[in-house]
Amino acid sequence: MNQTDHAQQIQALAKRLDRLLETARRLAAENQALKLQYGQLAGERTQLQGKNELARHRVETMIGRLNELERGDE
């Protein structure tokens, strides 16, 4: 191998390293965005679970009242 071959190999490795570094940066940014999105979705899920529990309690209360009204009419 001569110096030209070595220089070409080094250049090819440098280009490959640059692509790998860019891929790593892109994946890190994507990972950060996904973590943020996950946090937001987890918060939304918690809120929806609370709303669901409140609605369930209200429905159960209404059913109880209806049952009491039915018993009162008998």
JSON list of N, CA, C and O in Angstrom, two decimals, residues 2 13 24 36 41 44 47 54 57-58 62-63 70 74:
[
{"chain": "A", "resi": 2, "resn": "ASN", "atom": "N", "xyz": [0.43, 2.21, -0.76]},
{"chain": "A", "resi": 2, "resn": "ASN", "atom": "CA", "xyz": [1.19, 3.45, -0.80]},
{"chain": "A", "resi": 2, "resn": "ASN", "atom": "C", "xyz": [0.48, 4.53, 0.01]},
{"chain": "A", "resi": 2, "resn": "ASN", "atom": "O", "xyz": [-0.58, 4.30, 0.58]},
{"chain": "A", "resi": 13, "resn": "LEU", "atom": "N", "xyz": [-12.59, 6.62, 6.37]},
{"chain": "A", "resi": 13, "resn": "LEU", "atom": "CA", "xyz": [-12.90, 6.42, 7.80]},
{"chain": "A", "resi": 13, "resn": "LEU", "atom": "C", "xyz": [-13.41, 7.71, 8.43]},
{"chain": "A", "resi": 13, "resn": "LEU", "atom": "O", "xyz": [-14.34, 7.70, 9.24]},
{"chain": "A", "resi": 24, "resn": "ALA", "atom": "N", "xyz": [-25.56, 9.69, 15.72]},
{"chain": "A", "resi": 24, "resn": "ALA", "atom": "CA", "xyz": [-25.63, 9.70, 17.19]},
{"chain": "A", "resi": 24, "resn": "ALA", "atom": "C", "xyz": [-26.30, 10.98, 17.69]},
{"chain": "A", "resi": 24, "resn": "ALA", "atom": "O", "xyz": [-27.14, 10.94, 18.60]},
{"chain": "A", "resi": 36, "resn": "LEU", "atom": "N", "xyz": [-39.59, 13.67, 26.37]},
{"chain": "A", "resi": 36, "resn": "LEU", "atom": "CA", "xyz": [-40.50, 14.79, 26.66]},
{"chain": "A", "resi": 36, "resn": "LEU", "atom": "C", "xyz": [-41.93, 14.40, 26.33]},
{"chain": "A", "resi": 36, "resn": "LEU", "atom": "O", "xyz": [-42.85, 14.63, 27.14]},
{"chain": "A", "resi": 41, "resn": "LEU", "atom": "N", "xyz": [-47.43, 12.65, 27.86]},
{"chain": "A", "resi": 41, "resn": "LEU", "atom": "CA", "xyz": [-48.48, 11.64, 27.74]},
{"chain": "A", "resi": 41, "resn": "LEU", "atom": "C", "xyz": [-48.78, 10.97, 29.09]},
{"chain": "A", "resi": 41, "resn": "LEU", "atom": "O", "xyz": [-49.94, 10.67, 29.39]},
{"chain": "A", "resi": 44, "resn": "GLU", "atom": "N", "xyz": [-50.91, 13.38, 30.97]},
{"chain": "A", "resi": 44, "resn": "GLU", "atom": "CA", "xyz": [-52.27, 13.37, 30.40]},
{"chain": "A", "resi": 44, "resn": "GLU", "atom": "C", "xyz": [-53.02, 12.11, 30.83]},
{"chain": "A", "resi": 44, "resn": "GLU", "atom": "O", "xyz": [-54.20, 12.16, 31.17]},
{"chain": "A", "resi": 47, "resn": "GLN", "atom": "N", "xyz": [-54.22, 12.50, 34.34]},
{"chain": "A", "resi": 47, "resn": "GLN", "atom": "CA", "xyz": [-55.40, 13.38, 34.39]},
{"chain": "A", "resi": 47, "resn": "GLN", "atom": "C", "xyz": [-56.64, 12.63, 33.93]},
{"chain": "A", "resi": 47, "resn": "GLN", "atom": "O", "xyz": [-57.71, 12.75, 34.55]},
{"chain": "A", "resi": 54, "resn": "LEU", "atom": "N", "xyz": [-63.59, 10.07, 38.69]},
{"chain": "A", "resi": 54, "resn": "LEU", "atom": "CA", "xyz": [-64.63, 11.01, 39.11]},
{"chain": "A", "resi": 54, "resn": "LEU", "atom": "C", "xyz": [-65.96, 10.68, 38.42]},
{"chain": "A", "resi": 54, "resn": "LEU", "atom": "O", "xyz": [-67.02, 10.64, 39.06]},
{"chain": "A", "resi": 57, "resn": "HIS", "atom": "N", "xyz": [-67.46, 7.58, 39.94]},
{"chain": "A", "resi": 57, "resn": "HIS", "atom": "CA", "xyz": [-68.07, 7.86, 41.24]},
{"chain": "A", "resi": 57, "resn": "HIS", "atom": "C", "xyz": [-69.43, 8.54, 41.06]},
{"chain": "A", "resi": 57, "resn": "HIS", "atom": "O", "xyz": [-70.39, 8.20, 41.75]},
{"chain": "A", "resi": 58, "resn": "ARG", "atom": "N", "xyz": [-69.51, 9.49, 40.12]},
{"chain": "A", "resi": 58, "resn": "ARG", "atom": "CA", "xyz": [-70.78, 10.19, 39.89]},
{"chain": "A", "resi": 58, "resn": "ARG", "atom": "C", "xyz": [-71.85, 9.23, 39.38]},
{"chain": "A", "resi": 58, "resn": "ARG", "atom": "O", "xyz": [-73.01, 9.31, 39.81]},
{"chain": "A", "resi": 62, "resn": "MET", "atom": "N", "xyz": [-75.37, 8.28, 41.17]},
{"chain": "A", "resi": 62, "resn": "MET", "atom": "CA", "xyz": [-76.68, 8.40, 40.51]},
{"chain": "A", "resi": 62, "resn": "MET", "atom": "C", "xyz": [-77.43, 7.08, 40.55]},
{"chain": "A", "resi": 62, "resn": "MET", "atom": "O", "xyz": [-78.64, 7.06, 40.80]},
{"chain": "A", "resi": 63, "resn": "ILE", "atom": "N", "xyz": [-76.73, 5.98, 40.34]},
{"chain": "A", "resi": 63, "resn": "ILE", "atom": "CA", "xyz": [-77.38, 4.67, 40.40]},
{"chain": "A", "resi": 63, "resn": "ILE", "atom": "C", "xyz": [-77.92, 4.42, 41.81]},
{"chain": "A", "resi": 63, "resn": "ILE", "atom": "O", "xyz": [-79.04, 3.92, 41.97]},
{"chain": "A", "resi": 70, "resn": "GLU", "atom": "N", "xyz": [-86.49, 4.08, 43.56]},
{"chain": "A", "resi": 70, "resn": "GLU", "atom": "CA", "xyz": [-87.29, 2.90, 43.23]},
{"chain": "A", "resi": 70, "resn": "GLU", "atom": "C", "xyz": [-87.83, 2.24, 44.51]},
{"chain": "A", "resi": 70, "resn": "GLU", "atom": "O", "xyz": [-88.98, 1.82, 44.56]},
{"chain": "A", "resi": 74, "resn": "GLU", "atom": "N", "xyz": [-92.06, 1.82, 45.99]},
{"chain": "A", "resi": 74, "resn": "GLU", "atom": "CA", "xyz": [-92.70, 0.50, 46.19]},
{"chain": "A", "resi": 74, "resn": "GLU", "atom": "C", "xyz": [-93.57, 0.45, 47.38]},
{"chain": "A", "resi": 74, "resn": "GLU", "atom": "O", "xyz": [-93.71, 1.04, 48.32]}
]
